[in-house]
Amino acid sequence: MTYQELIERMDPSVYRSLRQAVELGKWPDGRVLSEEQRELCMEAVLYYESQHIPEDQRVGYIDRTKSDGSTCGPDDDASPIRIMN
């Protein structure tokens, strides 16, 4: 079984546990995650979310809709600035 297949078969409770571990920086039993563990858990969480979680509920989602319901573009309300010495 590959890493990708393992994540595809991941149980939602395991996903929630991994996500919480990444958020808190420690396992449910209190042990601190190593940097490598944190990276692997984050990768698993992001991949799981891309397959099973609606986009607006994923880690890092930014709501780009305005109050009137239209979508913000990357340059909305952008104005150049001049730096004077």
C-alpha atoms as a printed R data frame, in Angstrom:
   type eleno elety resid chain resno       x      y      z
1  ATOM     1    CA   MET     A     1   0.000  0.000  0.000
2  ATOM     2    CA   THR     A     2   1.393  3.393 -0.943
3  ATOM     3    CA   TYR     A     3   1.341  6.512  1.226
4  ATOM     4    CA   GLN     A     4  -1.324  8.002 -1.046
5  ATOM     5    CA   GLU     A     5  -3.537  4.903 -0.769
6  ATOM     6    CA   LEU     A     6  -3.117  4.944  2.993
7  ATOM     7    CA   ILE     A     7  -4.326  8.551  3.186
8  ATOM     8    CA   GLU     A     8  -7.243  7.837  0.837
9  ATOM     9    CA   ARG     A     9  -8.427  5.112  3.235
10 ATOM    10    CA   MET     A    10  -7.874  7.226  6.344
11 ATOM    11    CA   ASP     A    11 -10.715  7.227  8.855
12 ATOM    12    CA   PRO     A    12 -12.210 10.684  9.656
13 ATOM    13    CA   SER     A    13 -11.270 10.283 13.330
14 ATOM    14    CA   VAL     A    14  -7.615  9.733 12.360
15 ATOM    15    CA   TYR     A    15  -7.790 12.844 10.152
16 ATOM    16    CA   ARG     A    16  -9.147 14.899 13.066
17 ATOM    17    CA   SER     A    17  -6.432 13.556 15.364
18 ATOM    18    CA   LEU     A    18  -3.670 14.402 12.869
19 ATOM    19    CA   ARG     A    19  -5.103 17.863 12.274
20 ATOM    20    CA   GLN     A    20  -5.252 18.559 16.007
21 ATOM    21    CA   ALA     A    21  -1.684 17.293 16.421
22 ATOM    22    CA   VAL     A    22  -0.490 19.723 13.747
23 ATOM    23    CA   GLU     A    23  -2.456 22.606 15.283
24 ATOM    24    CA   LEU     A    24  -1.172 21.980 18.823
25 ATOM    25    CA   GLY     A    25   2.281 20.655 17.968
26 ATOM    26    CA   LYS     A    26   1.810 17.563 20.106
27 ATOM    27    CA   TRP     A    27   0.158 14.155 20.038
28 ATOM    28    CA   PRO     A    28  -3.035 13.489 22.038
29 ATOM    29    CA   ASP     A    29  -0.881 11.860 24.760
30 ATOM    30    CA   GLY     A    30   1.143 15.073 25.156
31 ATOM    31    CA   ARG     A    31   4.361 14.088 23.361
32 ATOM    32    CA   VAL     A    32   5.760 16.875 21.161
33 ATOM    33    CA   LEU     A    33   5.773 16.319 17.384
34 ATOM    34    CA   SER     A    34   9.165 16.379 15.720
35 ATOM    35    CA   GLU     A    35   9.546 18.677 12.712
36 ATOM    36    CA   GLU     A    36   9.448 15.639 10.413
37 ATOM    37    CA   GLN     A    37   6.274 14.309 12.072
38 ATOM    38    CA   ARG     A    38   4.628 17.707 11.787
39 ATOM    39    CA   GLU     A    39   5.468 17.917  8.066
40 ATOM    40    CA   LEU     A    40   4.181 14.396  7.365
41 ATOM    41    CA   CYS     A    41   0.989 14.996  9.350
42 ATOM    42    CA   MET     A    42   0.363 18.295  7.555
43 ATOM    43    CA   GLU     A    43   0.905 16.624  4.190
44 ATOM    44    CA   ALA     A    44  -1.566 13.875  5.138
45 ATOM    45    CA   VAL     A    45  -4.122 16.423  6.394
46 ATOM    46    CA   LEU     A    46  -3.893 18.540  3.231
47 ATOM    47    CA   TYR     A    47  -4.185 15.517  0.942
48 ATOM    48    CA   TYR     A    48  -7.115 14.081  2.925
49 ATOM    49    CA   GLU     A    49  -8.886 17.437  2.813
50 ATOM    50    CA   SER     A    50  -8.401 17.737 -0.948
51 ATOM    51    CA   GLN     A    51 -10.207 14.407 -1.351
52 ATOM    52    CA   HIS     A    52 -12.912 14.539  1.357
53 ATOM    53    CA   ILE     A    53 -13.500 18.056  2.734
54 ATOM    54    CA   PRO     A    54 -15.350 20.933  0.999
55 ATOM    55    CA   GLU     A    55 -12.972 23.696 -0.108
56 ATOM    56    CA   ASP     A    56 -14.403 26.295  2.277
57 ATOM    57    CA   GLN     A    57 -13.660 24.030  5.277
58 ATOM    58    CA   ARG     A    58 -10.031 23.192  4.420
59 ATOM    59    CA   VAL     A    59  -6.878 24.361  6.176
60 ATOM    60    CA   GLY     A    60  -5.780 27.736  4.826
61 ATOM    61    CA   TYR     A    61  -9.051 28.590  3.059
62 ATOM    62    CA   ILE     A    62  -9.503 32.317  2.451
63 ATOM    63    CA   ASP     A    63 -13.017 33.563  1.753
64 ATOM    64    CA   ARG     A    64 -12.627 36.031 -1.106
65 ATOM    65    CA   THR     A    65 -16.269 37.051 -1.401
66 ATOM    66    CA   LYS     A    66 -17.293 40.622 -0.700
67 ATOM    67    CA   SER     A    67 -20.279 41.535  1.433
68 ATOM    68    CA   ASP     A    68 -22.334 42.083 -1.749
69 ATOM    69    CA   GLY     A    69 -21.646 38.478 -2.846
70 ATOM    70    CA   SER     A    70 -19.190 39.265 -5.638
71 ATOM    71    CA   THR     A    71 -15.724 37.750 -5.693
72 ATOM    72    CA   CYS     A    72 -12.621 39.760 -4.900
73 ATOM    73    CA   GLY     A    73  -9.906 39.726 -7.503
74 ATOM    74    CA   PRO     A    74  -6.210 39.815 -6.768
75 ATOM    75    CA   ASP     A    75  -5.933 43.534 -7.603
76 ATOM    76    CA   ASP     A    76  -9.158 44.880 -6.082
77 ATOM    77    CA   ASP     A    77  -8.608 48.211 -4.366
78 ATOM    78    CA   ALA     A    78  -4.919 48.148 -5.286
79 ATOM    79    CA   SER     A    79  -3.203 51.477 -5.664
80 ATOM    80    CA   PRO     A    80   0.468 52.146 -6.309
81 ATOM    81    CA   ILE     A    81   2.575 53.760 -3.629
82 ATOM    82    CA   ARG     A    82   5.593 56.010 -4.003
83 ATOM    83    CA   ILE     A    83   8.443 55.844 -1.551
84 ATOM    84    CA   MET     A    84  10.182 59.164 -1.124
85 ATOM    85    CA   ASN     A    85  13.542 59.537  0.580
